[in-house]
PDB file of C-alpha atoms in Angstrom:
ATOM      1  CA  MET K 742     -26.961 -30.368 -56.371  1.00 93.00           C
ATOM      2  CA  SER K 743     -29.525 -27.940 -54.997  1.00 96.00           C
ATOM      3  CA  LYS K 744     -28.807 -25.887 -51.880  1.00 96.00           C
ATOM      4  CA  ILE K 745     -30.743 -23.768 -49.431  1.00 97.00           C
ATOM      5  CA  THR K 746     -29.772 -20.133 -49.074  1.00 97.00           C
ATOM      6  CA  LYS K 747     -26.804 -19.094 -46.955  1.00 97.00           C
ATOM      7  CA  GLU K 748     -29.174 -17.295 -44.575  1.00 98.00           C
ATOM      8  CA  GLU K 749     -31.350 -20.401 -44.185  1.00 98.00           C
ATOM      9  CA  LEU K 750     -28.250 -22.522 -43.564  1.00 98.00           C
ATOM     10  CA  LYS K 751     -27.012 -20.028 -40.989  1.00 98.00           C
ATOM     11  CA  ASP K 752     -30.401 -20.122 -39.213  1.00 98.00           C
ATOM     12  CA  LEU K 753     -30.417 -23.937 -39.181  1.00 98.00           C
ATOM     13  CA  GLN K 754     -26.850 -24.065 -37.855  1.00 98.00           C
ATOM     14  CA  GLU K 755     -27.644 -21.549 -35.097  1.00 98.00           C
ATOM     15  CA  LEU K 756     -30.732 -23.486 -34.047  1.00 98.00           C
ATOM     16  CA  GLN K 757     -28.818 -26.757 -34.013  1.00 98.00           C
ATOM     17  CA  GLY K 758     -26.089 -25.127 -31.928  1.00 98.00           C
ATOM     18  CA  LYS K 759     -28.682 -23.921 -29.419  1.00 98.00           C
ATOM     19  CA  LEU K 760     -30.273 -27.374 -29.257  1.00 98.00           C
ATOM     20  CA  ASN K 761     -26.864 -28.965 -28.664  1.00 98.00           C
ATOM     21  CA  ALA K 762     -26.104 -26.455 -25.891  1.00 98.00           C
ATOM     22  CA  ILE K 763     -29.461 -27.201 -24.245  1.00 98.00           C
ATOM     23  CA  LYS K 764     -28.833 -30.956 -24.409  1.00 98.00           C
ATOM     24  CA  HIS K 765     -25.399 -30.408 -22.883  1.00 98.00           C
ATOM     25  CA  ASP K 766     -26.898 -28.333 -20.050  1.00 98.00           C
ATOM     26  CA  ILE K 767     -29.575 -30.975 -19.432  1.00 98.00           C
ATOM     27  CA  GLY K 768     -26.825 -33.579 -19.117  1.00 98.00           C
ATOM     28  CA  LEU K 769     -24.947 -31.427 -16.605  1.00 98.00           C
ATOM     29  CA  LEU K 770     -28.097 -30.831 -14.595  1.00 98.00           C
ATOM     30  CA  SER K 771     -28.899 -34.533 -14.581  1.00 98.00           C
ATOM     31  CA  THR K 772     -25.421 -35.279 -13.260  1.00 98.00           C
ATOM     32  CA  GLN K 773     -25.780 -32.596 -10.583  1.00 98.00           C
ATOM     33  CA  ILE K 774     -29.183 -33.948  -9.543  1.00 98.00           C
ATOM     34  CA  HIS K 775     -27.733 -37.448  -9.280  1.00 98.00           C
ATOM     35  CA  SER K 776     -24.848 -36.199  -7.128  1.00 98.00           C
ATOM     36  CA  LEU K 777     -27.149 -34.119  -4.934  1.00 98.00           C
ATOM     37  CA  ASN K 778     -29.447 -37.112  -4.390  1.00 98.00           C
ATOM     38  CA  HIS K 779     -26.467 -39.138  -3.169  1.00 98.00           C
ATOM     39  CA  MET K 780     -25.323 -36.297  -0.910  1.00 98.00           C
ATOM     40  CA  TYR K 781     -28.838 -35.946   0.498  1.00 98.00           C
ATOM     41  CA  ALA K 782     -29.077 -39.673   1.221  1.00 98.00           C
ATOM     42  CA  GLU K 783     -25.703 -39.540   2.962  1.00 98.00           C
ATOM     43  CA  GLU K 784     -26.825 -36.664   5.184  1.00 98.00           C
ATOM     44  CA  ILE K 785     -30.060 -38.503   6.034  1.00 98.00           C
ATOM     45  CA  SER K 786     -27.961 -41.507   7.053  1.00 98.00           C
ATOM     46  CA  LYS K 787     -25.768 -39.301   9.276  1.00 98.00           C
ATOM     47  CA  GLN K 788     -28.886 -37.775  10.824  1.00 98.00           C
ATOM     48  CA  GLU K 789     -30.314 -41.204  11.606  1.00 98.00           C
ATOM     49  CA  GLU K 790     -27.046 -42.234  13.284  1.00 98.00           C
ATOM     50  CA  LEU K 791     -27.075 -39.053  15.367  1.00 98.00           C
ATOM     51  CA  LYS K 792     -30.698 -39.679  16.344  1.00 97.00           C
ATOM     52  CA  LYS K 793     -29.771 -43.204  17.484  1.00 97.00           C
ATOM     53  CA  GLY K 794     -27.000 -41.806  19.680  1.00 98.00           C
ATOM     54  CA  LEU K 795     -29.306 -39.182  21.161  1.00 97.00           C
ATOM     55  CA  GLU K 796     -31.935 -41.832  21.836  1.00 97.00           C
ATOM     56  CA  GLU K 797     -29.342 -43.983  23.628  1.00 97.00           C
ATOM     57  CA  ASN K 798     -28.360 -41.017  25.819  1.00 97.00           C
ATOM     58  CA  TYR K 799     -31.743 -39.391  26.428  1.00 96.00           C
ATOM     59  CA  GLY K 800     -34.417 -41.879  25.396  1.00 95.00           C
ATOM     60  CA  LYS K 801     -37.033 -40.945  22.806  1.00 95.00           C
ATOM     61  CA  ILE K 802     -37.110 -37.161  22.565  1.00 96.00           C
ATOM     62  CA  ASN K 803     -38.150 -34.281  20.348  1.00 96.00           C
ATOM     63  CA  VAL K 804     -35.374 -31.678  20.112  1.00 96.00           C
ATOM     64  CA  ASP K 805     -36.008 -27.968  19.512  1.00 97.00           C
ATOM     65  CA  LEU K 806     -33.408 -27.102  16.878  1.00 96.00           C
ATOM     66  CA  LYS K 807     -33.479 -23.434  17.881  1.00 97.00           C
ATOM     67  CA  ASP K 808     -32.129 -23.847  21.404  1.00 97.00           C
ATOM     68  CA  GLY K 809     -31.378 -27.548  21.964  1.00 95.00           C
ATOM     69  CA  SER K 810     -34.102 -28.075  24.522  1.00 96.00           C
ATOM     70  CA  TYR K 811     -36.008 -31.324  24.330  1.00 95.00           C
ATOM     71  CA  GLU K 812     -39.156 -33.035  25.463  1.00 96.00           C
ATOM     72  CA  GLU K 813     -39.551 -36.720  26.091  1.00 95.00           C
ATOM     73  CA  ILE K 814     -41.836 -38.562  23.724  1.00 93.00           C
ATOM     74  CA  LYS K 815     -44.445 -40.273  25.809  1.00 89.00           C
ATOM     75  CA  GLU K 816     -45.594 -43.522  24.308  1.00 82.00           C
ATOM     76  CA  GLU K 817     -49.286 -44.131  24.397  1.00 79.00           C
ATOM     77  CA  THR K 818     -50.447 -47.254  26.160  1.00 75.00           C
ATOM     78  CA  LYS K 819     -53.515 -48.919  24.754  1.00 70.00           C
TER      79      LYS K 819
END
């Protein structure tokens, strides 16, 4: 049976190891992205609930996140 040189085999093995490590990292990143998307959606849901409560207490308002002041949103009549 014919064989490639030990140096060529070593190079191929190193490259394959790097490719496997990259695939592993891509899998981890994909999992993290999936988790972060769920966390983001959960926070959006919490924000919407808070907005509903604020609207019940104050009506439709725009809140300045720097100091908590707010302005009423005036609805246009056509």
